[in-house]
Amino acid sequence: MRRLFPGPAADVDPYEEYGDAPALRVGMVMTADGSVTDVEGWTDGIGGAADFRVFRTLRALSDAILVGAATARTGRLGPARLRADLRERRGAPPAPIVVVSRSLRLDWASPLFTEGETPTVVVTSRAAREAGRVPASVPVVTAGDHEVDLGEAVRALREDHGYRRLLCEGGPALTTALVRRGLVDELCLNIAPTLLGGAHHTRLLGALDGEVALEPTAVYLDEGVLFLRYRLAR
């Protein structure tokens, strides 16, 4: 990986470069024309090996990984795992996946909830928690009475459960809601050298209340993928 900005460098270590993790960062990959999914509706292959290296690094540097319920329901998401080298550098088990769900319509028999070294956590509202049936093995964080209060959820995850560094991996609905609430500190956007066109286009964000100013803090290049880091204005 080459750092282009600030202070160009020919060979940098992603773990060191991204090591200054803020309270909440978003990590996403997208095509050069702005789609966060490929022609089959997935993000897996958009950025190739270079993106996966940074993807795994961001996970290793985080205390918990936030995903939306729609992402969990695809069945393609499993518990977080760590390669041996990242485990050694992290010095701890993998971060838990934290599924944010308003309805608790989740497949409790999926590997996401039945496998993995670190139990998957669910964030939901108090009303849904009282009405739903969650396996005793699944930790639950309640935030909000009838809707999930993301501000309360982030506070509880950080202060009550010790997940100080949060990483959001989407999807667009959860990312948009976090940005709208002013909860995101950093956007890590990986731009793949691919054009998709409008037929299969999935936007990074939905509707916002207004413009959100971004301050570029770093730019990297690896195998044709541009890695952009932005600080979000409060």
Short mmCIF file of C-alpha atoms in Angstrom, two decimals:
data_model
loop_
_atom_site.label_atom_id
_atom_site.label_comp_id
_atom_site.label_asym_id
_atom_site.label_seq_id
_atom_site.Cartn_x
_atom_site.Cartn_y
_atom_site.Cartn_z
CA MET A 1 0.00 0.00 0.00
CA ARG A 2 1.27 3.48 -0.95
CA ARG A 3 0.33 6.58 0.97
CA LEU A 4 -0.41 9.49 -1.33
CA PHE A 5 -1.56 12.02 1.28
CA PRO A 6 -0.39 13.33 3.67
CA GLY A 7 3.34 12.76 3.41
CA PRO A 8 3.68 10.31 0.48
CA ALA A 9 5.31 6.98 1.36
CA ALA A 10 6.04 3.99 -0.88
CA ASP A 11 5.25 1.15 1.51
CA VAL A 12 3.01 1.58 4.56
CA ASP A 13 1.39 -0.83 7.00
CA PRO A 14 -2.44 -0.57 7.02
CA TYR A 15 -2.55 -1.64 10.68
CA GLU A 16 -0.33 1.28 11.62
CA GLU A 17 -2.02 3.75 9.28
CA TYR A 18 -5.56 3.00 10.48
CA GLY A 19 -4.53 2.39 14.08
CA ASP A 20 -5.83 5.73 15.36
CA ALA A 21 -9.40 4.43 15.41
CA PRO A 22 -11.99 7.00 16.55
CA ALA A 23 -15.14 6.29 18.55
CA LEU A 24 -17.15 5.35 15.45
CA ARG A 25 -15.89 4.89 11.92
CA VAL A 26 -17.70 3.65 8.82
CA GLY A 27 -15.84 1.31 6.49
CA MET A 28 -17.32 0.75 3.02
CA VAL A 29 -16.18 -0.20 -0.49
CA MET A 30 -17.78 1.20 -3.63
CA THR A 31 -17.30 1.26 -7.38
CA ALA A 32 -15.84 4.33 -9.08
CA ASP A 33 -19.35 5.36 -10.15
CA GLY A 34 -20.70 5.09 -6.61
CA SER A 35 -22.34 1.68 -6.09
CA VAL A 36 -21.73 -0.23 -2.86
CA THR A 37 -22.89 -3.51 -4.41
CA ASP A 38 -21.93 -5.46 -7.54
CA VAL A 39 -24.24 -6.82 -10.26
CA GLU A 40 -25.40 -9.61 -7.94
CA GLY A 41 -26.16 -7.21 -5.10
CA TRP A 42 -23.15 -8.01 -2.90
CA THR A 43 -20.06 -6.10 -1.82
CA ASP A 44 -17.73 -9.11 -1.55
CA GLY A 45 -15.77 -8.84 -4.77
CA ILE A 46 -15.85 -5.14 -5.58
CA GLY A 47 -12.44 -4.19 -4.23
CA GLY A 48 -10.60 -7.50 -4.51
CA ALA A 49 -7.67 -8.53 -2.33
CA ALA A 50 -6.53 -4.98 -1.55
CA ASP A 51 -9.92 -4.05 -0.12
CA PHE A 52 -10.08 -7.27 1.91
CA ARG A 53 -6.74 -6.47 3.52
CA VAL A 54 -8.04 -3.12 4.78
CA PHE A 55 -11.44 -4.66 5.61
CA ARG A 56 -9.78 -7.22 7.89
CA THR A 57 -7.50 -4.55 9.36
CA LEU A 58 -10.40 -2.27 10.30
CA ARG A 59 -12.11 -5.21 12.00
CA ALA A 60 -8.95 -6.09 13.92
CA LEU A 61 -8.67 -2.49 15.16
CA SER A 62 -12.29 -2.34 16.37
CA ASP A 63 -13.98 -3.41 19.59
CA ALA A 64 -17.35 -4.10 17.93
CA ILE A 65 -18.66 -4.25 14.35
CA LEU A 66 -22.09 -2.73 13.65
CA VAL A 67 -24.30 -4.06 10.86
CA GLY A 68 -27.94 -3.53 9.94
CA ALA A 69 -30.53 -6.29 10.22
CA ALA A 70 -30.99 -6.43 6.43
CA THR A 71 -27.30 -7.26 6.06
CA ALA A 72 -27.62 -9.99 8.67
CA ARG A 73 -30.69 -11.44 6.93
CA THR A 74 -28.78 -12.04 3.68
CA GLY A 75 -27.24 -15.10 5.31
CA ARG A 76 -23.81 -14.17 3.98
CA LEU A 77 -22.57 -12.64 7.20
CA GLY A 78 -20.83 -14.84 9.73
CA PRO A 79 -19.11 -14.15 13.04
CA ALA A 80 -15.91 -12.15 12.85
CA ARG A 81 -12.68 -14.09 12.59
CA LEU A 82 -9.04 -13.03 12.72
CA ARG A 83 -6.03 -14.20 10.76
CA ALA A 84 -3.17 -15.37 12.95
CA ASP A 85 -1.03 -12.29 12.29
CA LEU A 86 -3.84 -9.86 13.08
CA ARG A 87 -4.82 -11.82 16.17
CA GLU A 88 -1.26 -11.52 17.45
CA ARG A 89 -1.18 -7.78 16.85
CA ARG A 90 -4.65 -7.26 18.32
CA GLY A 91 -3.85 -9.35 21.37
CA ALA A 92 -7.49 -10.25 21.91
CA PRO A 93 -10.30 -12.38 20.42
CA PRO A 94 -12.22 -11.08 17.38
CA ALA A 95 -14.59 -8.19 17.90
CA PRO A 96 -18.26 -9.18 18.10
CA ILE A 97 -20.70 -8.46 15.31
CA VAL A 98 -23.47 -6.17 16.62
CA VAL A 99 -26.73 -6.45 14.67
CA VAL A 100 -29.07 -3.44 14.91
CA SER A 101 -32.64 -4.70 14.51
CA ARG A 102 -35.95 -2.96 15.08
CA SER A 103 -38.08 -6.08 14.56
CA LEU A 104 -35.82 -8.95 15.72
CA ARG A 105 -36.74 -10.82 12.54
CA LEU A 106 -33.45 -12.68 12.50
CA ASP A 107 -32.41 -16.27 11.85
CA TRP A 108 -31.19 -17.37 15.26
CA ALA A 109 -30.07 -20.71 13.79
CA SER A 110 -27.64 -19.07 11.34
CA PRO A 111 -23.87 -19.35 11.86
CA LEU A 112 -23.85 -15.67 12.80
CA PHE A 113 -25.52 -16.61 16.09
CA THR A 114 -24.42 -20.22 16.58
CA GLU A 115 -20.75 -20.20 15.60
CA GLY A 116 -17.71 -18.08 16.21
CA GLU A 117 -15.43 -17.35 19.09
CA THR A 118 -17.16 -14.13 20.14
CA PRO A 119 -20.97 -14.10 20.53
CA THR A 120 -22.94 -11.85 18.20
CA VAL A 121 -24.75 -9.02 20.01
CA VAL A 122 -28.18 -7.63 19.11
CA VAL A 123 -29.30 -4.02 19.60
CA THR A 124 -33.05 -3.46 19.61
CA SER A 125 -35.81 -1.38 21.20
CA ARG A 126 -37.34 -2.16 24.58
CA ALA A 127 -40.72 -2.94 22.98
CA ALA A 128 -39.20 -5.41 20.53
CA ARG A 129 -37.16 -7.02 23.29
CA GLU A 130 -40.26 -7.57 25.40
CA ALA A 131 -42.26 -8.95 22.46
CA GLY A 132 -39.54 -11.03 20.83
CA ARG A 133 -37.85 -14.25 21.73
CA VAL A 134 -34.08 -14.06 21.74
CA PRO A 135 -31.96 -17.11 22.59
CA ALA A 136 -30.36 -16.88 26.01
CA SER A 137 -26.94 -17.20 24.39
CA VAL A 138 -27.35 -13.93 22.44
CA PRO A 139 -26.40 -10.75 24.35
CA VAL A 140 -28.99 -7.99 23.90
CA VAL A 141 -28.58 -4.23 24.24
CA THR A 142 -31.84 -2.25 24.46
CA ALA A 143 -31.92 1.35 23.29
CA GLY A 144 -35.10 3.33 22.74
CA ASP A 145 -38.68 2.51 23.65
CA HIS A 146 -40.35 1.63 20.34
CA GLU A 147 -37.62 2.47 17.82
CA VAL A 148 -33.91 1.87 18.18
CA ASP A 149 -32.32 5.03 19.55
CA LEU A 150 -28.89 4.95 17.89
CA GLY A 151 -27.45 7.62 20.16
CA GLU A 152 -28.44 5.62 23.22
CA ALA A 153 -27.18 2.42 21.58
CA VAL A 154 -23.76 3.86 20.81
CA ARG A 155 -23.47 5.25 24.34
CA ALA A 156 -24.45 1.90 25.88
CA LEU A 157 -22.06 -0.09 23.69
CA ARG A 158 -19.17 2.21 24.55
CA GLU A 159 -19.82 3.06 28.20
CA ASP A 160 -21.75 0.06 29.55
CA HIS A 161 -20.16 -2.71 27.51
CA GLY A 162 -16.67 -1.37 26.91
CA TYR A 163 -16.75 -1.29 23.11
CA ARG A 164 -14.85 1.95 22.80
CA ARG A 165 -13.98 1.74 19.09
CA LEU A 166 -16.97 0.95 16.87
CA LEU A 167 -16.86 0.07 13.17
CA CYS A 168 -20.01 0.25 11.02
CA GLU A 169 -20.03 -1.90 7.88
CA GLY A 170 -23.49 -0.89 6.67
CA GLY A 171 -25.80 -1.38 5.04
CA PRO A 172 -26.90 1.97 3.64
CA ALA A 173 -29.91 2.36 5.98
CA LEU A 174 -27.86 1.99 9.16
CA THR A 175 -25.00 4.12 7.80
CA THR A 176 -27.42 6.88 6.80
CA ALA A 177 -29.11 6.85 10.21
CA LEU A 178 -25.77 7.11 12.02
CA VAL A 179 -24.63 9.99 9.81
CA ARG A 180 -27.94 11.81 10.27
CA ARG A 181 -27.59 11.52 14.04
CA GLY A 182 -24.07 12.97 13.88
CA LEU A 183 -22.59 9.84 15.42
CA VAL A 184 -19.94 9.06 12.79
CA ASP A 185 -16.43 10.36 13.35
CA GLU A 186 -14.67 8.93 10.29
CA LEU A 187 -15.59 7.58 6.86
CA CYS A 188 -13.18 5.05 5.36
CA LEU A 189 -14.22 4.80 1.73
CA ASN A 190 -12.48 2.36 -0.60
CA ILE A 191 -12.96 3.18 -4.30
CA ALA A 192 -12.57 0.19 -6.61
CA PRO A 193 -11.43 0.73 -10.24
CA THR A 194 -14.78 -0.52 -11.56
CA LEU A 195 -17.79 1.02 -13.30
CA LEU A 196 -21.16 -0.63 -12.70
CA GLY A 197 -23.78 1.59 -14.33
CA GLY A 198 -27.29 2.37 -13.18
CA ALA A 199 -28.98 -1.01 -13.57
CA HIS A 200 -27.48 -2.48 -10.42
CA HIS A 201 -26.59 0.68 -8.53
CA THR A 202 -26.89 0.79 -4.72
CA ARG A 203 -26.16 4.12 -3.10
CA LEU A 204 -23.86 4.53 -0.13
CA LEU A 205 -26.38 6.71 1.70
CA GLY A 206 -30.06 7.52 1.65
CA ALA A 207 -31.59 10.92 2.29
CA LEU A 208 -29.81 13.26 4.70
CA ASP A 209 -31.18 16.38 6.36
CA GLY A 210 -28.55 18.50 4.62
CA GLU A 211 -24.95 18.53 3.54
CA VAL A 212 -22.33 16.92 5.76
CA ALA A 213 -18.86 18.43 5.43
CA LEU A 214 -15.93 16.05 5.08
CA GLU A 215 -12.28 16.75 5.78
CA PRO A 216 -9.85 14.47 3.89
CA THR A 217 -7.22 13.09 6.27
CA ALA A 218 -5.47 10.38 4.22
CA VAL A 219 -5.35 8.82 0.75
CA TYR A 220 -3.75 5.47 -0.13
CA LEU A 221 -3.42 3.34 -3.27
CA ASP A 222 -3.10 -0.42 -3.51
CA GLU A 223 -3.73 -2.63 -6.57
CA GLY A 224 -5.74 0.12 -8.24
CA VAL A 225 -8.03 0.68 -5.23
CA LEU A 226 -8.08 4.19 -3.72
CA PHE A 227 -8.47 4.25 0.04
CA LEU A 228 -9.91 7.54 1.28
CA ARG A 229 -10.25 8.62 4.89
CA TYR A 230 -12.50 11.53 5.85
CA ARG A 231 -13.27 13.18 9.16
CA LEU A 232 -16.93 14.19 9.47
CA ALA A 233 -17.85 17.63 10.67
CA ARG A 234 -20.08 17.68 13.76
#
